[in-house]
Short mmCIF file of C-alpha atoms in Angstrom, two decimals:
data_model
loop_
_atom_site.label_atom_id
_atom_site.label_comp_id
_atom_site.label_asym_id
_atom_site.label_seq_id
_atom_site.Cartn_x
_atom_site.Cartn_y
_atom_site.Cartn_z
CA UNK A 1 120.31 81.80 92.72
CA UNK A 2 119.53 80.12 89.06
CA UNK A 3 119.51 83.16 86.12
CA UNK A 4 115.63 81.74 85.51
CA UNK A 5 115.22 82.73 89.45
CA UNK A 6 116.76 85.93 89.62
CA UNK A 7 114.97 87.25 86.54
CA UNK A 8 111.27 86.01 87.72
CA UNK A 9 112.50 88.02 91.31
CA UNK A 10 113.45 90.94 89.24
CA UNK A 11 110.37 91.06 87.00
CA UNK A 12 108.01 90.80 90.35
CA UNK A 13 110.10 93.40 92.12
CA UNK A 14 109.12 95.73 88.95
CA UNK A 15 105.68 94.61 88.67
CA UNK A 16 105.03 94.62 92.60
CA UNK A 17 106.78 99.06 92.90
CA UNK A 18 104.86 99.75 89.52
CA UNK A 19 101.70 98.47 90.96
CA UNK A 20 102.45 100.53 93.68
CA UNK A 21 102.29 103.94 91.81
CA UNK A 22 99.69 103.07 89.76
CA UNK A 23 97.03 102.28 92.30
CA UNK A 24 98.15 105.73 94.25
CA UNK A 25 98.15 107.60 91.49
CA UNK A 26 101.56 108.51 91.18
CA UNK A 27 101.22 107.14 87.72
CA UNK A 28 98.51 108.70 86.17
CA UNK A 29 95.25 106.84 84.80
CA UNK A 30 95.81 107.32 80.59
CA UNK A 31 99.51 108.43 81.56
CA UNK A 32 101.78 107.22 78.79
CA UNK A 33 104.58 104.81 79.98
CA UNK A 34 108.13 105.32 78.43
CA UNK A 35 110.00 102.28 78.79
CA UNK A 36 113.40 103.54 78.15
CA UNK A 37 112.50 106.24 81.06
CA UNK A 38 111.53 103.18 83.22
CA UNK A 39 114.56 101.40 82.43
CA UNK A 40 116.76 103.94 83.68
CA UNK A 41 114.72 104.72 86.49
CA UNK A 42 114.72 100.59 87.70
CA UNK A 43 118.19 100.34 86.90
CA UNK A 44 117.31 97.32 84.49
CA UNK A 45 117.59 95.63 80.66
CA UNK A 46 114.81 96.10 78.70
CA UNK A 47 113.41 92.10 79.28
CA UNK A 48 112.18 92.29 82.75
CA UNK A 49 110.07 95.55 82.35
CA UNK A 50 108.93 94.26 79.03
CA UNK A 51 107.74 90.79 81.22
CA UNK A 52 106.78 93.01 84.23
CA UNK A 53 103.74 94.92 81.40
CA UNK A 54 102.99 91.60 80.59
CA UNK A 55 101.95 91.08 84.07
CA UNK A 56 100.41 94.04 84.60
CA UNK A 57 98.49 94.22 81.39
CA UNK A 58 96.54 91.09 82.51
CA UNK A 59 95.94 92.53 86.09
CA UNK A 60 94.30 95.33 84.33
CA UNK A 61 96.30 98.17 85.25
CA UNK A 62 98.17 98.54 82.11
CA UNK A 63 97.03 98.81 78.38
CA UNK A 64 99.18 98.37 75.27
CA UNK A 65 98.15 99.71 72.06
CA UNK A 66 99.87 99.27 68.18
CA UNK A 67 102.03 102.47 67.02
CA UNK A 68 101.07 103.83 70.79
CA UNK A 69 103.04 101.44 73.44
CA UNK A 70 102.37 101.06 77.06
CA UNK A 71 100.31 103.27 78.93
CA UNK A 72 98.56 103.10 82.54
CA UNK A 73 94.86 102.04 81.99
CA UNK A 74 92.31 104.68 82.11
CA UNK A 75 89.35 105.44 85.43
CA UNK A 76 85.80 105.66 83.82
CA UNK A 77 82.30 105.71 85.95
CA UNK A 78 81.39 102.70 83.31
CA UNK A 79 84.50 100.58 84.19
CA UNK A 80 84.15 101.47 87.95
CA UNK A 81 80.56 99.80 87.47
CA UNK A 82 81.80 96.68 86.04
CA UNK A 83 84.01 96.36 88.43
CA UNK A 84 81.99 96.36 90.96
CA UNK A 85 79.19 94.52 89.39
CA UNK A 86 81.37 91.44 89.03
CA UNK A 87 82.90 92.22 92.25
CA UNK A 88 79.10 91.68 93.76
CA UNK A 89 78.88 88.23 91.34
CA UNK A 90 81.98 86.14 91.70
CA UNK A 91 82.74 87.45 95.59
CA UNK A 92 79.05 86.10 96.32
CA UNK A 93 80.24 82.84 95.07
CA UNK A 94 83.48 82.78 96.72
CA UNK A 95 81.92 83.76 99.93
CA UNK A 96 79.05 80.85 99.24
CA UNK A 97 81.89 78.05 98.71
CA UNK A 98 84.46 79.36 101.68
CA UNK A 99 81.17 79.54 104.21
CA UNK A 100 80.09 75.78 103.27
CA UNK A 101 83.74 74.28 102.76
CA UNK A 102 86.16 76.72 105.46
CA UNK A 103 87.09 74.84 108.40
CA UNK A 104 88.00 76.20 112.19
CA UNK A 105 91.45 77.43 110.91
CA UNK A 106 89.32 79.25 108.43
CA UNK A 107 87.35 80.72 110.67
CA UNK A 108 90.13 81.64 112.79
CA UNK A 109 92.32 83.45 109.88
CA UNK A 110 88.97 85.47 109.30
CA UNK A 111 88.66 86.84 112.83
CA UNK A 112 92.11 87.44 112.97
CA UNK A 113 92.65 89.72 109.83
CA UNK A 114 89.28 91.46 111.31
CA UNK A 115 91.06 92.43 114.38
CA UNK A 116 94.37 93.07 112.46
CA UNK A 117 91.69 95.57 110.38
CA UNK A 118 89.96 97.16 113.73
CA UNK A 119 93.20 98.00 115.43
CA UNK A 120 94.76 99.68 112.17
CA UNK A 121 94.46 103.20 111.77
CA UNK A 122 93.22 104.82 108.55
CA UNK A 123 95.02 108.21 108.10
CA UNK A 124 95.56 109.82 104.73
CA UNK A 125 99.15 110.85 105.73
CA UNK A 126 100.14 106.97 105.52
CA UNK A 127 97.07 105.11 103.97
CA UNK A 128 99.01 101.71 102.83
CA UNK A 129 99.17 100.22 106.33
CA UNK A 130 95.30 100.21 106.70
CA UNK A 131 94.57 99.03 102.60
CA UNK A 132 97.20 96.06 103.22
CA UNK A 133 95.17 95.17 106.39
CA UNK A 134 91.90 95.88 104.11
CA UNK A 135 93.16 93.79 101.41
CA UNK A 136 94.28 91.02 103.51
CA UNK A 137 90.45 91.10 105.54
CA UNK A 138 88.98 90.55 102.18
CA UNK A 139 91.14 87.66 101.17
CA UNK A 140 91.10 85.95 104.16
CA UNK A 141 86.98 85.86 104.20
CA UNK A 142 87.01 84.26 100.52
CA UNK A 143 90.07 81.95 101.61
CA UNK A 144 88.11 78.74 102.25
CA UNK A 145 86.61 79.19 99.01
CA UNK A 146 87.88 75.66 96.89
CA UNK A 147 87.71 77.22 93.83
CA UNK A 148 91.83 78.46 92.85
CA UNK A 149 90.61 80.26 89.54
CA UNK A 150 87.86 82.12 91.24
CA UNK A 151 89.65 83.57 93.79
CA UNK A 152 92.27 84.34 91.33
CA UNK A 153 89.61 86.66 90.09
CA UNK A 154 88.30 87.85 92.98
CA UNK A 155 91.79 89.37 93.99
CA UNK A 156 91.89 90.88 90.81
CA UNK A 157 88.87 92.87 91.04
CA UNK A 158 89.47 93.80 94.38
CA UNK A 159 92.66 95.52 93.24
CA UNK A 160 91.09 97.16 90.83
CA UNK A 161 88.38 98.50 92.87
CA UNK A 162 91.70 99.54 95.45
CA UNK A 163 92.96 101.75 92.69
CA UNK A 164 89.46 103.64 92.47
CA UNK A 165 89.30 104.15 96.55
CA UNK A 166 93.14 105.16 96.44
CA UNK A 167 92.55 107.53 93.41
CA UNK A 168 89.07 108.92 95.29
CA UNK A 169 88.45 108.11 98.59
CA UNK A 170 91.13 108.37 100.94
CA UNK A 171 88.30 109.44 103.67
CA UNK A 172 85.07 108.80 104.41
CA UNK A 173 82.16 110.97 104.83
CA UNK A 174 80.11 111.06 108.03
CA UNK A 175 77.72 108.42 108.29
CA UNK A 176 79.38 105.60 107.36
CA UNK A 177 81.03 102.57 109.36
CA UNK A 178 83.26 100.93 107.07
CA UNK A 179 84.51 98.51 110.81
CA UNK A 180 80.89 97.99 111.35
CA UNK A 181 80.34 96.83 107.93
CA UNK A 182 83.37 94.50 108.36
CA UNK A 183 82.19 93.54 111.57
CA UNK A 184 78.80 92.62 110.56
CA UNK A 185 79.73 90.33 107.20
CA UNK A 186 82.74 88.46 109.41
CA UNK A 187 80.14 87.53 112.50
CA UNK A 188 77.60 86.35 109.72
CA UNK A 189 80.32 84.44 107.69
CA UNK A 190 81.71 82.62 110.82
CA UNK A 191 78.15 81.63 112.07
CA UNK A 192 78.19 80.42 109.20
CA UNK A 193 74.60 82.28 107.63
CA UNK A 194 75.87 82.31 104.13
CA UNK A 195 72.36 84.38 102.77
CA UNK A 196 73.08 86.80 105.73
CA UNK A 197 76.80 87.14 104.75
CA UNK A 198 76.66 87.14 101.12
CA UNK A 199 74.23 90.52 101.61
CA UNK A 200 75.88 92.13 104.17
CA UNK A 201 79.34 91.79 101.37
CA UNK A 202 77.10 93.12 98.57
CA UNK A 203 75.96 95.84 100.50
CA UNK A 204 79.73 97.17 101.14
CA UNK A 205 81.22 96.57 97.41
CA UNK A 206 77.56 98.14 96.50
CA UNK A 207 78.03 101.25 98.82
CA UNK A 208 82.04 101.57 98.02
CA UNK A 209 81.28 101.55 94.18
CA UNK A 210 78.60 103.93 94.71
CA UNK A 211 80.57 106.14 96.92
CA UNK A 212 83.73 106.09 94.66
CA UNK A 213 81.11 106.83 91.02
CA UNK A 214 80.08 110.05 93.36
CA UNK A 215 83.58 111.23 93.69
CA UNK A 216 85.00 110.12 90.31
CA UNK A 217 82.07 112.12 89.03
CA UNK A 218 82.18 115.28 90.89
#
């Protein structure tokens, strides 16, 4: 393997086990990151952790301030809402495009990560198998958008919003039916009812945001 290669496969395995323990909170939001600590700890030179911030500075999870360094971006009701408020914009449009332009394959992809998603259990002791089926539901549904840069966006919000439920909702209180919700936007989606759809996604970011500002808050 070329230096280039090995380094790039370094840096990602650093970004991709930091990314890890932020979003679960073994990291903690406003925690201070000490590099040389890190180093150590990743048995690695200074250049690919420097490279692997870099990263995950522009995914959001990391901040970098003069005179103060690295350290693991803050939770805050008013960036949860943002979040989610852009969430509700630019997944509407993804949704919009992938409904109009998504072919059979499309279609298919969708209805398989649903059933991937209904047959995975959600159980605090080991939550990472259901979010990865979660994650991959919600990609899959915006995957016939045409649009490269949006979804690049979309996936970054929707790891954002993961850190929130990971930090603050690893159950869910009575009442709610996060697979019917699923359900209910994939059937619309691959019917192809885009004004059905779009609401029915709206309505679960809406009622995840607003579920995770009640327990940030309390």
């Amino acid at each position: 393997m070329a230096p280039r290669a090995r380094k790039e496969t370094l840096s990602s395995r650093i970004v991709a086990d930091l990314r890890a323990a932020i979003v679960r909170g073994d990291m903690a939001p406003g925690e201070k990151i000490n590099l040389d600590r890190l180093r150590e700890m990743q048995g690695v030179s200074i250049s690919p952790l420097r490279e692997a911030m870099s990263r995950l500075i522009a995914d959001g999870l990391v901040a970098f301030e003069d005179q103060r360094g690295y350290s693991v971006t803050p939770v805050s009701a008013e960036n949860l809402a943002e979040i989610t408020q852009l969430r509700v914009a630019l997944e509407s449009r993804a949704l919009r495009d992938a409904i109009a332009k998504g072919d059979l394959d499309w279609e298919s992809r969708v209805m398989g990560a649903l059933y991937r998603l209904r047959t995975t259990p959600r159980t605090p002791q080991d939550p990472a198998i259901w979010e990865a089926a979660h994650a991959a539901f919600h990609m899959e549904l915006l995957r016939g958008c045409t649009l490269p840069l949006l979804l690049q966006f979309c996936t970054q919000l929707r790891g954002l919003q993961d850190r929130y439920r990971a930090l603050y909702l690893a159950d869910l209180p009575a009442g709610r039916d996060v697979q019917a919700e699923h359900d209910a936007i994939a059937s619309a989606a691959c019917s192809r009812s885009a004004d059905l759809a779009v609401s029915r996604l709206v309505a679960h970011i809406e009622a995840t945001g607003a579920l995770l500002r009640t327990r940030l808050l309390a």
